[in-house]
XYZ file of C-alpha atoms in Angstrom:
127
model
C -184.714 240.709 -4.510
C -182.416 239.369 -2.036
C -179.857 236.061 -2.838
C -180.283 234.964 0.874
C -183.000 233.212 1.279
C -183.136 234.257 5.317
C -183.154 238.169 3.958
C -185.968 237.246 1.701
C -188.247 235.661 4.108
C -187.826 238.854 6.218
C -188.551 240.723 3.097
C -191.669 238.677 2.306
C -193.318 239.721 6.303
C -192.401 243.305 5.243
C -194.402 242.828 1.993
C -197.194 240.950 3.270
C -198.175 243.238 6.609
C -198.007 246.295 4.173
C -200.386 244.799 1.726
C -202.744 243.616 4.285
C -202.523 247.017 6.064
C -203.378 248.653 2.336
C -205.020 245.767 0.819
C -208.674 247.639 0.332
C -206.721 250.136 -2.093
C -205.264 247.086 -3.948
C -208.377 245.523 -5.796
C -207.401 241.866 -7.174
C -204.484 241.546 -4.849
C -206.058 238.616 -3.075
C -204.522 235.866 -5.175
C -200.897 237.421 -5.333
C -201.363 237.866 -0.953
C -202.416 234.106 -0.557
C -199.352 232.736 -3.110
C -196.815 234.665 -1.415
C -198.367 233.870 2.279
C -197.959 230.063 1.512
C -195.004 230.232 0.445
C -193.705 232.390 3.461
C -195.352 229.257 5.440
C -193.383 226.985 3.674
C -190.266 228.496 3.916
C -190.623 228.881 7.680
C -191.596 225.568 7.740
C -188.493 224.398 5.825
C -185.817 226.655 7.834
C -187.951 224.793 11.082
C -186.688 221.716 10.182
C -183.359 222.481 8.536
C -182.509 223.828 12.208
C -183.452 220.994 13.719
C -181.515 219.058 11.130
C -178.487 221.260 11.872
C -178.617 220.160 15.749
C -179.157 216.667 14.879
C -176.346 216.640 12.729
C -174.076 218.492 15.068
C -175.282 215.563 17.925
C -174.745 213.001 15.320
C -170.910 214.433 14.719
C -170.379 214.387 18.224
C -171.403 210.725 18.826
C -169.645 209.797 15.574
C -166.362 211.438 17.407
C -166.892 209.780 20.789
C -167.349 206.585 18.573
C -164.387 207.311 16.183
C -162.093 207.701 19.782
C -163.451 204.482 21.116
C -162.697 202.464 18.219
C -159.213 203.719 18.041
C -158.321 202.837 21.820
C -159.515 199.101 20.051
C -157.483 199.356 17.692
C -154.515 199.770 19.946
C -155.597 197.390 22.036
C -155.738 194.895 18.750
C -152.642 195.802 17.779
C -150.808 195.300 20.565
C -152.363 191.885 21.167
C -151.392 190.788 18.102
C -147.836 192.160 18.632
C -147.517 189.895 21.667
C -148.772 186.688 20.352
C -146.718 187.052 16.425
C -143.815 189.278 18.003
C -142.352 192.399 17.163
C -140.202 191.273 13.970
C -142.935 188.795 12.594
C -143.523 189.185 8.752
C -146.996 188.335 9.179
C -147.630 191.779 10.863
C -147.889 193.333 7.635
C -151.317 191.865 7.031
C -152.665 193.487 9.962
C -151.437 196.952 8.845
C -148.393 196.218 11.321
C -144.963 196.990 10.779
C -142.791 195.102 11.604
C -138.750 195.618 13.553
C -136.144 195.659 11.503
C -133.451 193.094 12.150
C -131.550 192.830 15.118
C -127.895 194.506 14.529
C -124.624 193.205 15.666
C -122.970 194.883 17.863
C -121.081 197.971 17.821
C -117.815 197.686 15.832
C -115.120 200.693 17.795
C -112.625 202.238 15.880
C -109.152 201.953 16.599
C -107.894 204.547 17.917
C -105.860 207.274 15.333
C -101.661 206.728 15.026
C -100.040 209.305 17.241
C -99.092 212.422 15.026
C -95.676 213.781 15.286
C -94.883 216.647 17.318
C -92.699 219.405 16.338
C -89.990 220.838 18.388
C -90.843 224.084 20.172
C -88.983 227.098 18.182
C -89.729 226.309 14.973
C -86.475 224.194 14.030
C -86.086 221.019 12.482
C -83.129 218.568 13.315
């Protein structure tokens, strides 16, 4: 017996169009024929509608992505509004998932520049 069920189905028609091709030498086989044939139905039947449930949910992901991309550009739109009426530094950002600027800084504090180093004399001698 096969594990997929696609390999058995095949492997039912096989079955089935040999016994109906023999089925005169196979007294009482009726029964066994009929149980196997409606469940061959069935299973077509079921792989019928789990392909068409495959390409509705593939058109279903789709529309959920399109979706998923419009409500994002929202988002940004939201977000941005609300940026521009509270302000970039506003604490009250943070309950709309916003975070907010840090503090302005002061300006820029330069260094003084390093004390001259000594030269030595050329040749090595000291005075």
């Amino acid at each position: 017996m096969s594990k997929s069920p696609y390999n058995a189905i095949a492997e039912w028609d096989t079955l089935l169009q040999a016994v109906k091709e023999t089925e005169g030498d196979l007294a009482g086989v009726v029964p066994f024929r009929e149980a196997l044939a409606n469940a061959r139905a069935r299973a077509h039947m079921f792989k019928g509608l789990q392909d068409s449930l495959e390409a509705s949910a593939g058109e279903a992901t789709d529309r959920l992505r399109e979706t998923v991309a419009v409500g994002e550009d929202a988002v940004v739109a939201l977000r941005s509004f609300i940026r521009g009426v509270l302000g970039m530094r506003n604490e009250k950002l943070l309950r709309y998932g916003i975070k907010p600027r840090g503090k302005r800084r002061g300006p820029k504090r330069t260094l003084s520049p390093p004390p001259p180093v000594a030269r030595k004399r050329a040749g090595g001698r000291s005075r």
